[in-house]
Amino acid sequence: MGFFGNIAKKAANAVYNDSRKTYNNGKAYYNYKMQQAEAAQADRRKAEAAFKGYTHKGTFGTSAVEKMHLHGAEKQYRDNGYDVLKHIVTLSNGKTGIRLYVKKLTQRAHKKIATKAPARITGKGKAKKISKAKGKAFTKTMILSNKRYTLASNFHHYGDRARAYANSLKQQGFSARVKTANVNGITNYAVYTRNPTRSRKI
C-alpha cells in the first residue's frame, strides 16, 4: 500500500472512530432525554388521573387570561352540578400552573351547596329603578385625561375578566381603561378604549 496509503488509512479510521463516538454519545443523550420525557409523561398522567374521586379537566396557567378561562370553566361546572377542586402544580417549564378537577355531585349534595337565588322583586317601582340604574351604570363614551374613550364591553361583576380584556387591548396597541360603577350595591366593571393614533384632543 505504501507510506501514503498507510497515512490515508489511519486518517480514515480516525474519522470513522470520531464519527462513531459522536453517534454513540448522541444516541446515549437521546435515550436519556427520552427516559426523562417518558417519566415526566407518566407522572403527568398519574397526576391527571382521578384525584380523590375527582376527574382532571384541564391545566391552566397563572396569567390574567388563563385565570379568566379557569374561572369560566369553574363556573360552568358548578352551574351544572359539579364540585370543583383546584390544585396548584409546577409545570415542566418551571412555571406554576393550576389543575382543575371536578366531581359530579348527587342531587342532594348539589341542593345543599347551591347558591340561594335572590328574592324576586314584585314592586313595579323598585324593578323599574333597578333596570334604569343598570342602563345608566356606564355611558357610551367617557372623557379621561382630556381624551374621549368609547365603551368596549361591560363585564358586570367580573373584574378579573375586565382587567384581562384591558391588558389584551393594550397588547394590541390600544389605550384601555377599566372603570367601576356601583349598581344596587354590586361593583360592576367596564372597559373603555381608544385608538392612540387618534391624538386629536377634545
N, CA and C of each residue as an Amber inpcrd file, in Angstrom:
protein
   606
   0.8350000  -1.2170000   0.0000000   0.0000000   0.0000000   0.0000000
   0.8600000   1.2520000   0.0000000   2.0390000   1.1340000   0.6450000
   2.9530000   2.2480000   0.6370000   2.7290000   3.1990000   1.8050000
   3.6750000   4.1130000   1.9170000   3.6630000   5.0560000   3.0460000
   2.4150000   5.9370000   3.0410000   2.1140000   6.5380000   1.9010000
   0.9700000   7.4460000   1.8200000  -0.3540000   6.7040000   1.9880000
  -0.3800000   5.4490000   1.5250000  -1.5890000   4.6460000   1.7020000
  -1.8740000   4.3840000   3.1630000  -0.8200000   4.1070000   3.9390000
  -1.0000000   3.8800000   5.3810000  -1.5030000   5.1370000   6.0880000
  -0.9610000   6.2890000   5.6830000  -1.4000000   7.5530000   6.2910000
  -2.8750000   7.7930000   6.0030000  -3.2870000   7.5590000   4.7600000
  -4.6910000   7.7650000   4.3820000  -5.6060000   6.8110000   5.1450000
  -5.1380000   5.5540000   5.3290000  -5.9470000   4.5700000   6.0520000
  -6.1220000   4.9750000   7.5100000  -5.0210000   5.4250000   8.1360000
  -5.0920000   5.8590000   9.5300000  -6.0190000   7.0660000   9.6900000
  -5.9400000   7.9990000   8.7280000  -6.8010000   9.1910000   8.7850000
  -8.2710000   8.7990000   8.6470000  -8.5400000   7.8640000   7.7300000
  -9.9210000   7.4150000   7.5300000 -10.4470000   6.7120000   8.7750000
  -9.5890000   5.8790000   9.4010000 -10.0010000   5.1890000  10.6290000
 -10.2750000   6.1800000  11.7600000  -9.4320000   7.2260000  11.8300000
  -9.6240000   8.2320000  12.8800000 -10.9470000   8.9620000  12.6970000
 -11.2520000   9.3180000  11.4460000 -12.5200000   9.9990000  11.1590000
 -13.6940000   9.0930000  11.4900000 -13.5610000   7.8070000  11.1240000
 -14.6400000   6.8470000  11.3980000 -14.8590000   6.6920000  12.9020000
 -13.7480000   6.5560000  13.6510000 -13.8610000   6.3840000  15.1030000
 -14.4780000   7.6110000  15.7710000 -14.0700000   8.7980000  15.3030000
 -14.6580000  10.0290000  15.8570000 -16.1510000  10.1050000  15.5570000
 -16.5120000   9.7630000  14.3310000 -17.9260000   9.8030000  13.9430000
 -18.7430000   8.8100000  14.7630000 -18.1850000   7.6130000  14.9550000
 -18.8900000   6.5860000  15.7250000 -19.0500000   7.0170000  17.1880000
 -17.9870000   7.6190000  17.7310000 -18.0430000   8.0940000  19.1120000
 -19.1000000   9.1870000  19.2620000 -19.1320000  10.1160000  18.2940000
 -20.1360000  11.1880000  18.3190000 -21.5420000  10.6150000  18.2190000
 -21.7040000   9.6080000  17.3430000 -23.0160000   8.9670000  17.1730000
 -23.4580000   8.2770000  18.4680000 -22.5320000   7.5380000  19.0870000
 -22.8740000   6.8240000  20.3240000 -23.2170000   7.7920000  21.4520000
 -22.4430000   8.8850000  21.5390000 -22.7390000   9.8830000  22.5710000
 -24.1030000  10.5240000  22.3330000 -24.3870000  10.8410000  21.0590000
 -25.6850000  11.4330000  20.7290000 -26.8290000  10.4810000  21.0120000
 -26.6170000   9.1950000  20.6960000 -27.6590000   8.1970000  20.9460000
 -27.9110000   8.0330000  22.4400000 -26.8290000   8.0210000  23.2310000
 -26.9790000   7.8970000  24.6840000 -27.7230000   9.1010000  25.2560000
 -27.3870000  10.2980000  24.7560000 -28.0640000  11.5060000  25.2410000
 -29.5420000  11.4950000  24.8420000 -29.8140000  11.0380000  23.6140000
 -31.2060000  10.9430000  23.1440000 -32.0020000   9.9740000  24.0170000
 -31.4030000   8.8100000  24.3010000 -32.0870000   7.8280000  25.1510000
 -32.3430000   8.3910000  26.5470000 -31.3600000   9.1400000  27.0560000
 -31.5110000   9.7520000  28.3820000 -32.6650000  10.7530000  28.4010000
 -32.7330000  11.5990000  27.3750000 -33.8090000  12.5940000  27.3010000
 -35.1670000  11.9180000  27.1010000 -35.2040000  10.8460000  26.3270000
 -36.4510000  10.1160000  26.1270000 -36.9320000   9.4920000  27.4290000
 -36.0010000   8.9480000  28.2140000 -36.3720000   8.3810000  29.5120000
 -36.9340000   9.4560000  30.4310000 -36.3000000  10.6360000  30.3930000
 -36.8030000  11.7580000  31.1920000 -38.2100000  12.1490000  30.7560000
 -38.4100000  12.2440000  29.4320000 -39.7170000  12.6430000  28.9080000
 -40.7900000  11.6130000  29.2540000 -40.4380000  10.3270000  29.1390000
 -41.4020000   9.2750000  29.4580000 -41.7570000   9.2810000  30.9400000
 -40.7470000   9.5230000  31.7920000 -41.0120000   9.5890000  33.2300000
 -41.9030000  10.7800000  33.5660000 -41.6190000  11.9310000  32.9210000
 -42.4410000  13.1240000  33.1600000 -43.8660000  12.9050000  32.6760000
 -44.0040000  12.2240000  31.5220000 -45.3390000  11.9520000  30.9880000
 -46.1030000  10.9970000  31.9000000 -45.3970000  10.0050000  32.4560000
 -46.0460000   9.0750000  33.3840000 -46.5150000   9.8000000  34.6420000
 -45.6600000  10.7090000  35.1480000 -46.0480000  11.4910000  36.3280000
 -47.2500000  12.3710000  36.0210000 -47.2530000  12.9770000  34.8220000
 -48.3630000  13.8560000  34.4530000 -49.6630000  13.0670000  34.3430000
 -49.5900000  11.8910000  33.6900000 -50.7960000  11.0720000  33.5520000
 -51.3070000  10.6080000  34.9110000 -50.3690000  10.3020000  35.7990000
 -50.7630000   9.8850000  37.1420000 -51.4450000  11.0260000  37.8780000
 -50.8900000  12.2440000  37.7000000 -51.4700000  13.4130000  38.3700000
 -52.8170000  13.7840000  37.7800000 -52.9840000  13.5240000  36.4670000
 -54.2210000  13.9000000  35.8000000 -55.3140000  12.8400000  35.9410000
 -54.9520000  11.7040000  36.5060000 -55.9530000  10.6580000  36.7130000
 -56.8960000  11.0830000  37.8290000 -57.8480000  10.2170000  38.1310000
 -58.8250000  10.5340000  39.1780000 -58.1060000  10.8750000  40.4740000
 -58.4650000  11.9990000  41.0730000 -57.8310000  12.5100000  42.2790000
 -58.8980000  12.6040000  43.3630000 -58.8790000  11.6050000  44.2870000
 -59.8680000  11.5650000  45.3680000 -61.2980000  11.5870000  44.8160000
 -61.4970000  10.8390000  43.7340000 -62.8300000  10.7930000  43.1460000
 -63.1060000  11.8970000  42.1500000 -62.1520000  12.8110000  41.9660000
 -62.3000000  13.9220000  41.0270000 -61.6120000  13.5640000  39.7090000
 -62.1170000  14.0930000  38.6190000 -61.5520000  13.8580000  37.2880000
 -60.8650000  15.1220000  36.7840000 -59.6660000  14.9550000  36.2180000
 -58.9100000  16.0960000  35.6910000 -59.5760000  16.6340000  34.4260000
 -59.7660000  17.9560000  34.3640000 -60.4460000  18.5730000  33.2260000
 -59.6040000  19.6130000  32.5020000 -58.3860000  19.8490000  32.9520000
 -57.5520000  20.8210000  32.2490000 -56.5240000  21.4460000  33.1700000
 -55.4400000  21.9420000  32.5690000 -54.3900000  22.6360000  33.3050000
 -54.2880000  24.0570000  32.7760000 -54.2570000  25.0250000  33.6770000
 -54.2630000  26.4350000  33.3080000 -53.0290000  27.1270000  33.8860000
 -52.5900000  28.1780000  33.1960000 -51.5000000  28.9990000  33.6960000
 -52.0050000  30.0180000  34.7040000 -51.1100000  30.9260000  35.1090000
 -51.4750000  31.9130000  36.1260000 -51.5960000  33.3240000  35.5550000
 -51.5570000  33.4610000  34.2320000 -51.7350000  34.7890000  33.6410000
 -53.1910000  35.2220000  33.7820000 -53.4530000  36.4860000  33.5370000
 -54.8120000  37.0130000  33.6920000 -55.7850000  36.3200000  32.7430000
 -55.3440000  36.0870000  31.5050000 -56.2200000  35.4400000  30.5180000
 -56.4830000  33.9870000  30.8990000 -55.4320000  33.2740000  31.3440000
 -55.6010000  31.8830000  31.7550000 -56.5320000  31.7770000  32.9620000
 -56.3860000  32.7110000  33.9150000 -57.2750000  32.7040000  35.0800000
 -58.7160000  32.9830000  34.6680000 -58.8900000  33.8260000  33.6590000
 -60.2330000  34.1150000  33.1630000 -60.8720000  32.8360000  32.6110000
 -60.0930000  32.0650000  31.8330000 -60.6060000  30.8030000  31.2970000
 -60.8830000  29.8040000  32.4220000 -60.0050000  29.7930000  33.4250000
 -60.1940000  28.8860000  34.5590000 -61.4790000  29.2040000  35.3030000
 -61.7140000  30.4880000  35.5900000 -62.9300000  30.8880000  36.3040000
 -64.1760000  30.5730000  35.4780000 -64.0680000  30.7530000  34.1570000
 -65.2060000  30.4400000  33.2980000 -65.5450000  28.9560000  33.3300000
 -64.4950000  28.1040000  33.2470000 -64.7190000  26.6540000  33.3040000
 -65.2500000  26.2370000  34.6670000 -64.6880000  26.8440000  35.7100000
 -65.1390000  26.5320000  37.0750000 -66.6170000  26.8650000  37.2580000
 -67.0260000  28.0280000  36.7770000 -68.4260000  28.4450000  36.9080000
 -69.3490000  27.5100000  36.1270000 -68.9180000  27.1270000  34.9270000
 -69.7430000  26.2550000  34.0870000 -69.9750000  24.9020000  34.7610000
 -68.9130000  24.3340000  35.3390000 -69.0660000  23.0410000  36.0090000
 -69.9260000  23.1610000  37.2680000 -69.7340000  24.2380000  38.0310000
 -70.5460000  24.4180000  39.2400000 -72.0210000  24.5700000  38.8810000
 -72.2910000  25.3220000  37.8170000 -73.6840000  25.5320000  37.4030000
 -74.3420000  24.2400000  36.9230000 -73.5210000  23.2690000  36.5030000
 -74.0650000  22.0050000  36.0010000 -73.9840000  20.8750000  37.0290000
 -73.8410000  21.2440000  38.3040000 -73.9250000  20.2440000  39.3640000
 -72.6400000  19.5120000  39.6800000 -71.4960000  20.1280000  39.4350000
 -70.2120000  19.5150000  39.7540000 -69.5550000  20.2520000  40.9170000
 -68.8270000  19.4990000  41.7320000 -67.9600000  20.1220000  42.7240000
 -66.5980000  20.3270000  42.0690000 -65.9500000  21.4270000  42.3740000
 -64.7060000  21.8050000  41.6900000 -63.5560000  21.8340000  42.6850000
 -62.4260000  21.2820000  42.2680000 -61.2180000  21.2890000  43.0890000
 -60.0670000  21.8140000  42.2460000 -59.3260000  22.8030000  42.7780000
 -58.1770000  23.3670000  42.0630000 -56.8950000  22.9810000  42.7960000
 -55.9170000  22.5060000  42.0290000 -54.6710000  22.0140000  42.6060000
 -53.5010000  22.7330000  41.9380000 -52.6930000  23.4430000  42.7230000
 -51.5410000  24.1860000  42.1910000 -50.3760000  23.2230000  41.9690000
 -49.7730000  23.2790000  40.7740000 -48.6740000  22.3770000  40.4170000
 -47.5540000  23.1770000  39.7520000 -46.3820000  22.5510000  39.6620000
 -45.2530000  23.1300000  38.9300000 -45.1840000  22.4540000  37.5670000
 -45.2640000  23.2460000  36.5030000 -45.2780000  22.7100000  35.1440000
 -43.8770000  22.3080000  34.6990000 -43.7790000  21.6200000  33.5650000
 -42.4940000  21.1350000  33.0670000 -41.5300000  22.2670000  32.7270000
 -42.0760000  23.4540000  32.4280000 -41.2120000  24.6020000  32.1210000
 -40.8010000  25.3770000  33.3650000 -41.1560000  24.8630000  34.5430000
 -40.7700000  25.5060000  35.7920000 -41.7610000  26.5250000  36.3060000
 -42.7760000  26.8480000  35.5050000 -43.7690000  27.8330000  35.9220000
 -44.8780000  27.1710000  36.7370000 -45.6450000  28.0000000  37.4240000
 -46.7450000  27.4980000  38.2440000 -48.0050000  27.3590000  37.4070000
 -48.7110000  26.2660000  37.6030000 -49.9690000  26.0380000  36.9020000
 -51.0540000  25.6120000  37.8750000 -52.2750000  25.5680000  37.3870000
 -53.4160000  25.1700000  38.2140000 -54.1720000  24.0690000  37.4800000
 -54.3030000  22.8970000  38.1060000 -55.0790000  21.8030000  37.5330000
 -56.5050000  21.8720000  38.0620000 -57.4410000  21.6630000  37.1610000
 -58.8610000  21.7150000  37.5120000 -59.4190000  20.2950000  37.5630000
 -59.9810000  19.9310000  38.7190000 -60.6160000  18.6310000  38.9040000
 -62.0900000  18.8510000  39.2270000 -62.9380000  17.9610000  38.7400000
 -64.3700000  18.0780000  39.0180000 -64.9290000  16.7150000  39.4080000
 -66.0280000  16.7570000  40.1510000 -66.7250000  15.5310000  40.5530000
 -68.2160000  15.8030000  40.5370000 -68.9530000  14.9180000  39.8750000
 -70.4020000  15.0730000  39.7890000 -71.0210000  14.8590000  41.1660000
 -71.8270000  15.8240000  41.5880000 -72.4760000  15.7370000  42.8840000
 -73.8040000  15.0040000  42.7690000 -74.1960000  14.3900000  43.8670000
 -75.5390000  13.8180000  43.9120000 -76.5460000  14.9560000  43.9810000
 -77.7900000  14.6620000  43.6870000 -78.8210000  15.6970000  43.6790000
 -78.9440000  16.3590000  45.0430000 -78.8320000  15.5540000  46.1080000
 -78.9590000  16.0930000  47.4650000 -77.7940000  17.0160000  47.7990000
 -76.5700000  16.5770000  47.4540000 -75.3920000  17.4010000  47.7330000
 -75.4190000  18.6800000  46.9220000 -75.8880000  18.5870000  45.6750000
 -75.9600000  19.7740000  44.8230000 -76.9270000  20.8000000  45.4040000
 -78.0550000  20.3330000  45.9220000 -79.0220000  21.2480000  46.5280000
 -78.4540000  21.8800000  47.7880000 -77.6250000  21.1090000  48.5070000
 -77.0770000  21.5990000  49.7700000 -76.1290000  22.7690000  49.5650000
 -75.2900000  22.6940000  48.5070000 -74.2940000  23.7490000  48.2970000
 -74.7400000  24.7860000  47.2760000 -75.9220000  24.5820000  46.6910000
 -76.3890000  25.5290000  45.6700000 -76.5900000  26.9050000  46.2770000
 -76.2500000  27.9210000  45.5290000 -76.4200000  29.2930000  45.9990000
 -77.8920000  29.6660000  45.9930000 -78.3080000  30.2740000  47.0740000
 -79.7070000  30.6690000  47.1810000 -79.9860000  31.8240000  46.2240000
 -81.0240000  31.6810000  45.4290000 -81.3700000  32.7180000  44.4600000
 -81.9600000  33.9190000  45.1780000 -81.6700000  35.1370000  44.7170000
 -82.2380000  36.3250000  45.3530000 -83.7480000  36.3700000  45.1890000
 -84.3930000  36.9960000  46.1510000 -85.8550000  37.0900000  46.1140000
 -86.2930000  37.9050000  44.9080000 -87.3880000  37.4820000  44.3080000
 -87.8990000  38.1630000  43.1280000 -88.5530000  39.4800000  43.5310000
 -88.2970000  40.5090000  42.7660000 -88.8550000  41.8320000  43.0540000
 -90.2300000  41.9360000  42.4140000 -91.2230000  42.2230000  43.2270000
 -92.5890000  42.2980000  42.7040000 -93.0670000  43.7330000  42.5450000
 -92.4600000  44.6470000  43.2960000 -92.8870000  46.0440000  43.1970000
 -92.4670000  46.6570000  41.8790000 -93.4020000  47.2180000  41.1350000
 -93.0860000  47.7660000  39.8110000 -92.0990000  48.9230000  39.9010000
 -92.2980000  49.7830000  40.9010000 -91.4310000  50.9500000  41.0310000
 -89.9910000  50.5560000  41.2870000 -89.7870000  49.5720000  42.1820000
 -88.4380000  49.1470000  42.5100000 -87.7670000  48.4460000  41.3310000
 -88.5080000  47.6110000  40.6340000 -87.9530000  46.9170000  39.4700000
 -87.5500000  47.9110000  38.3880000 -88.3580000  48.9210000  38.1860000
 -88.0580000  49.9430000  37.1810000 -86.8070000  50.7150000  37.5650000
 -86.6540000  50.9700000  38.8640000 -85.4990000  51.7170000  39.3420000
 -84.2070000  50.9310000  39.1110000 -84.2440000  49.6240000  39.3590000
 -83.0570000  48.7960000  39.1720000 -82.6650000  48.7240000  37.6980000
 -83.6280000  48.4870000  36.8150000 -83.3210000  48.4020000  35.3840000
 -82.7780000  49.7280000  34.8670000 -83.2980000  50.8120000  35.4010000
 -82.8130000  52.1270000  34.9880000 -81.3750000  52.3280000  35.4450000
 -81.0690000  51.8700000  36.6700000 -79.7060000  52.0140000  37.1880000
 -78.7240000  51.1950000  36.3600000 -79.1350000  49.9920000  35.9600000
 -78.2550000  49.1630000  35.1390000 -77.9790000  49.8150000  33.7920000
 -78.9840000  50.4290000  33.2260000 -78.8230000  51.0550000  31.9240000
 -77.8960000  52.2510000  31.9560000 -77.8490000  52.9460000  33.1020000
 -77.0380000  54.1580000  33.2030000 -75.7490000  53.9380000  33.9860000
 -75.3780000  52.6740000  34.2400000 -74.1610000  52.4030000  35.0000000
 -72.9320000  52.9290000  34.2630000 -72.9050000  52.7530000  32.9470000
 -71.7720000  53.1980000  32.1430000 -72.2810000  53.9090000  30.8890000
 -71.7290000  55.0640000  30.6240000 -72.0930000  55.8020000  29.4150000
 -71.3280000  55.2380000  28.2180000 -71.8060000  55.5500000  27.0160000
 -71.1700000  55.0230000  25.8080000 -69.7920000  55.6150000  25.5870000
 -69.5990000  56.8490000  26.0020000 -68.2870000  57.4930000  25.8830000
 -67.9270000  58.1370000  27.2110000 -66.6340000  58.3690000  27.4030000
 -66.1580000  58.9770000  28.6400000 -64.9100000  59.7910000  28.3370000
 -64.7900000  60.9510000  28.9590000 -63.6180000  61.8070000  28.7720000
 -62.6450000  61.5420000  29.9090000 -61.4450000  61.0610000  29.5740000
 -60.4070000  60.7730000  30.5560000 -59.1120000  61.4110000  30.0860000
 -58.5040000  62.2230000  30.9500000 -57.2620000  62.9280000  30.5890000
 -57.4360000  63.7190000  29.3030000 -58.5990000  64.3700000  29.1740000
 -58.9140000  65.2150000  28.0230000 -58.9780000  64.4310000  26.7090000
 -59.2220000  63.1220000  26.7950000 -59.3470000  62.2830000  25.6030000
 -60.6360000  61.4810000  25.6970000 -61.2620000  61.2680000  24.5490000
 -62.5310000  60.5430000  24.5180000 -62.2960000  59.0320000  24.4200000
 -62.8570000  58.3010000  25.3680000 -62.8020000  56.8390000  25.3750000
 -64.1930000  56.2850000  25.0800000 -64.2410000  55.1790000  24.3630000
 -65.5050000  54.5420000  23.9930000 -65.6840000  53.2480000  24.7770000
 -66.9090000  52.9900000  25.2050000 -67.2090000  51.7670000  25.9450000
 -66.9960000  50.5480000  25.0380000 -66.0630000  49.6780000  25.4240000
 -65.7780000  48.4720000  24.6320000 -66.6330000  47.2970000  25.0840000
 -66.7440000  47.1190000  26.3960000 -67.5340000  45.9930000  26.8920000
 -67.8420000  46.1770000  28.3700000 -69.0120000  45.6800000  28.7810000
 -69.4330000  45.7130000  30.1810000 -69.3150000  44.2960000  30.7390000
 -68.5120000  44.1350000  31.7860000 -68.2710000  42.8080000  32.3460000
 -69.0580000  42.5620000  33.6340000 -69.9890000  43.4530000  33.9560000
 -70.8120000  43.3170000  35.1600000 -69.9060000  43.1720000  36.3960000
 -70.0230000  42.0880000  37.1720000 -69.2210000  41.9810000  38.3960000
 -67.9440000  41.1540000  38.2000000 -67.5860000  40.8400000  36.9470000
 -66.3830000  40.0470000  36.6930000 -65.1830000  40.9770000  36.4760000
 -64.5790000  41.4120000  37.5750000 -63.4560000  42.3410000  37.4880000
 -62.2240000  41.7400000  36.8590000 -61.9540000  40.4370000  37.1310000
 -60.7620000  39.8030000  36.5660000 -60.8470000  39.7050000  35.0470000
 -62.0550000  39.4650000  34.5430000 -62.2240000  39.3830000  33.0860000
 -62.0400000  40.7590000  32.4440000 -62.5220000  41.7860000  33.1280000
 -62.3710000  43.1440000  32.5980000 -60.9000000  43.5250000  32.5100000
 -60.1380000  43.2220000  33.5640000 -58.7150000  43.5590000  33.5600000
 -57.9550000  42.7580000  32.5010000 -58.3190000  41.4850000  32.3250000
 -57.6650000  40.6600000  31.3030000 -57.9520000  41.2060000  29.9030000
 -59.1900000  41.6340000  29.6700000 -59.5640000  42.1850000  28.3620000
 -58.8220000  43.4970000  28.1020000 -58.7000000  44.3320000  29.1450000
 -57.9850000  45.6000000  29.0010000 -56.5130000  45.3540000  28.6660000
 -55.9000000  44.3800000  29.3320000 -54.4990000  44.0500000  29.0400000
 -54.3360000  43.5460000  27.6140000 -55.3100000  42.7650000  27.1410000
 -55.2630000  42.2630000  25.7670000 -55.3330000  43.4140000  24.7630000
 -56.1920000  44.3890000  25.0260000 -56.3000000  45.5500000  24.1390000
 -55.0010000  46.3530000  24.1260000 -54.3830000  46.4960000  25.3030000
 -53.1270000  47.2490000  25.3880000 -52.0270000  46.5670000  24.5840000
 -52.0130000  45.2230000  24.6250000 -51.0070000  44.4830000  23.8580000
 -51.2030000  44.6550000  22.3570000 -52.4290000  44.9690000  21.9530000
 -52.7170000  45.1960000  20.5370000 -52.4860000  46.6520000  20.1310000
 -52.0190000  47.4730000  21.0710000 -51.6850000  48.8520000  20.7470000
 -52.7560000  49.8680000  21.0710000 -53.8290000  49.4490000  21.7230000
 -54.8950000  50.3730000  22.0900000 -54.6870000  50.8830000  23.5160000
 -55.2500000  52.0320000  23.7720000 -55.2700000  52.5580000  25.1300000
 -56.5660000  52.0900000  25.7780000 -56.4700000  51.4900000  26.9610000
 -57.6580000  50.9180000  27.6080000 -57.6900000  51.2930000  29.0840000
 -58.8870000  51.5330000  29.5830000 -59.0990000  51.8540000  30.9940000
 -60.2220000  50.9780000  31.5480000 -60.0400000  50.4980000  32.7720000
 -61.0970000  49.7560000  33.4670000 -61.7820000  50.7060000  34.4450000
 -63.0870000  50.8460000  34.3040000 -63.8630000  51.7300000  35.1780000
 -64.8740000  50.9010000  35.9630000 -65.2110000  51.3860000  37.1500000
 -66.1690000  50.6840000  38.0050000 -67.3670000  51.5760000  38.2930000
 -68.4830000  50.9280000  38.6020000 -69.7000000  51.6440000  38.9850000
 -70.4860000  50.7610000  39.9430000 -71.0650000  51.3740000  40.9590000
 -71.8430000  50.6320000  41.9440000 -73.2960000  50.5680000  41.4930000
 -73.7870000  49.3470000  41.2530000 -75.1660000  49.1510000  40.8190000
 -75.8810000  48.2980000  41.8590000 -76.7770000  48.9170000  42.6080000
 -77.5500000  48.2050000  43.6320000 -76.6540000  47.4540000  44.6180000
 -75.5470000  48.1070000  45.0130000 -74.6480000  47.5170000  45.9930000
 -73.6220000  46.5590000  45.4200000 -73.6200000  46.3560000  44.0980000
 -72.6720000  45.4380000  43.4610000 -71.7470000  46.2350000  42.5480000
 -70.4430000  46.0110000  42.6840000 -69.4680000  46.7070000  41.8470000
 -69.4490000  46.0980000  40.4510000 -69.7270000  46.9240000  39.4590000
 -69.6940000  46.4950000  38.0590000 -68.4400000  47.0490000  37.3850000
 -67.9470000  46.3130000  36.3880000 -66.7180000  46.6880000  35.6930000
 -66.9870000  46.8550000  34.2010000 -66.3260000  47.8450000  33.6130000
 -66.4260000  48.0620000  32.1710000 -65.0600000  48.4890000  31.6470000
 -64.8210000  48.2020000  30.3780000 -63.5550000  48.5650000  29.7380000
 -63.8260000  49.6300000  28.6860000 -63.1330000  50.7520000  28.8090000
 -63.1980000  51.8310000  27.8210000 -61.8930000  51.8270000  27.0320000
 -61.9750000  52.1210000  25.7420000 -60.7810000  52.0680000  24.9090000
 -60.7800000  53.1980000  23.8940000 -59.6010000  53.4790000  23.3820000
 -59.4400000  54.4480000  22.3020000 -58.2090000  54.0480000  21.5040000
 -58.1980000  54.4600000  20.2350000 -57.0500000  54.2010000  19.3800000
 -56.0380000  55.3190000  19.5990000 -54.8390000  55.0060000  20.1260000
 -53.8650000  56.0640000  20.4270000 -53.3760000  56.8280000  19.2080000
 -53.5970000  56.2890000  17.9980000 -53.1680000  57.0030000  16.7890000
 -54.0160000  58.2430000  16.5540000 -55.2180000  58.2540000  17.1590000
 -56.0710000  59.4380000  17.0580000 -55.7110000  60.3930000  18.1950000
 -54.7590000  61.2110000  17.9600000 -54.2060000  62.0670000  19.0100000
 -54.9570000  63.3820000  19.1590000 -56.0440000  63.5580000  18.4070000
 -56.7810000  64.8120000  18.4970000 -57.4180000  64.9490000  19.8680000
 -57.2150000  66.0610000  20.5350000 -57.7750000  66.2880000  21.8560000
 -59.1640000  66.8960000  21.7430000 -59.9770000  66.6110000  22.7640000
 -61.3480000  67.1370000  22.7850000 -61.3200000  68.6200000  23.1590000
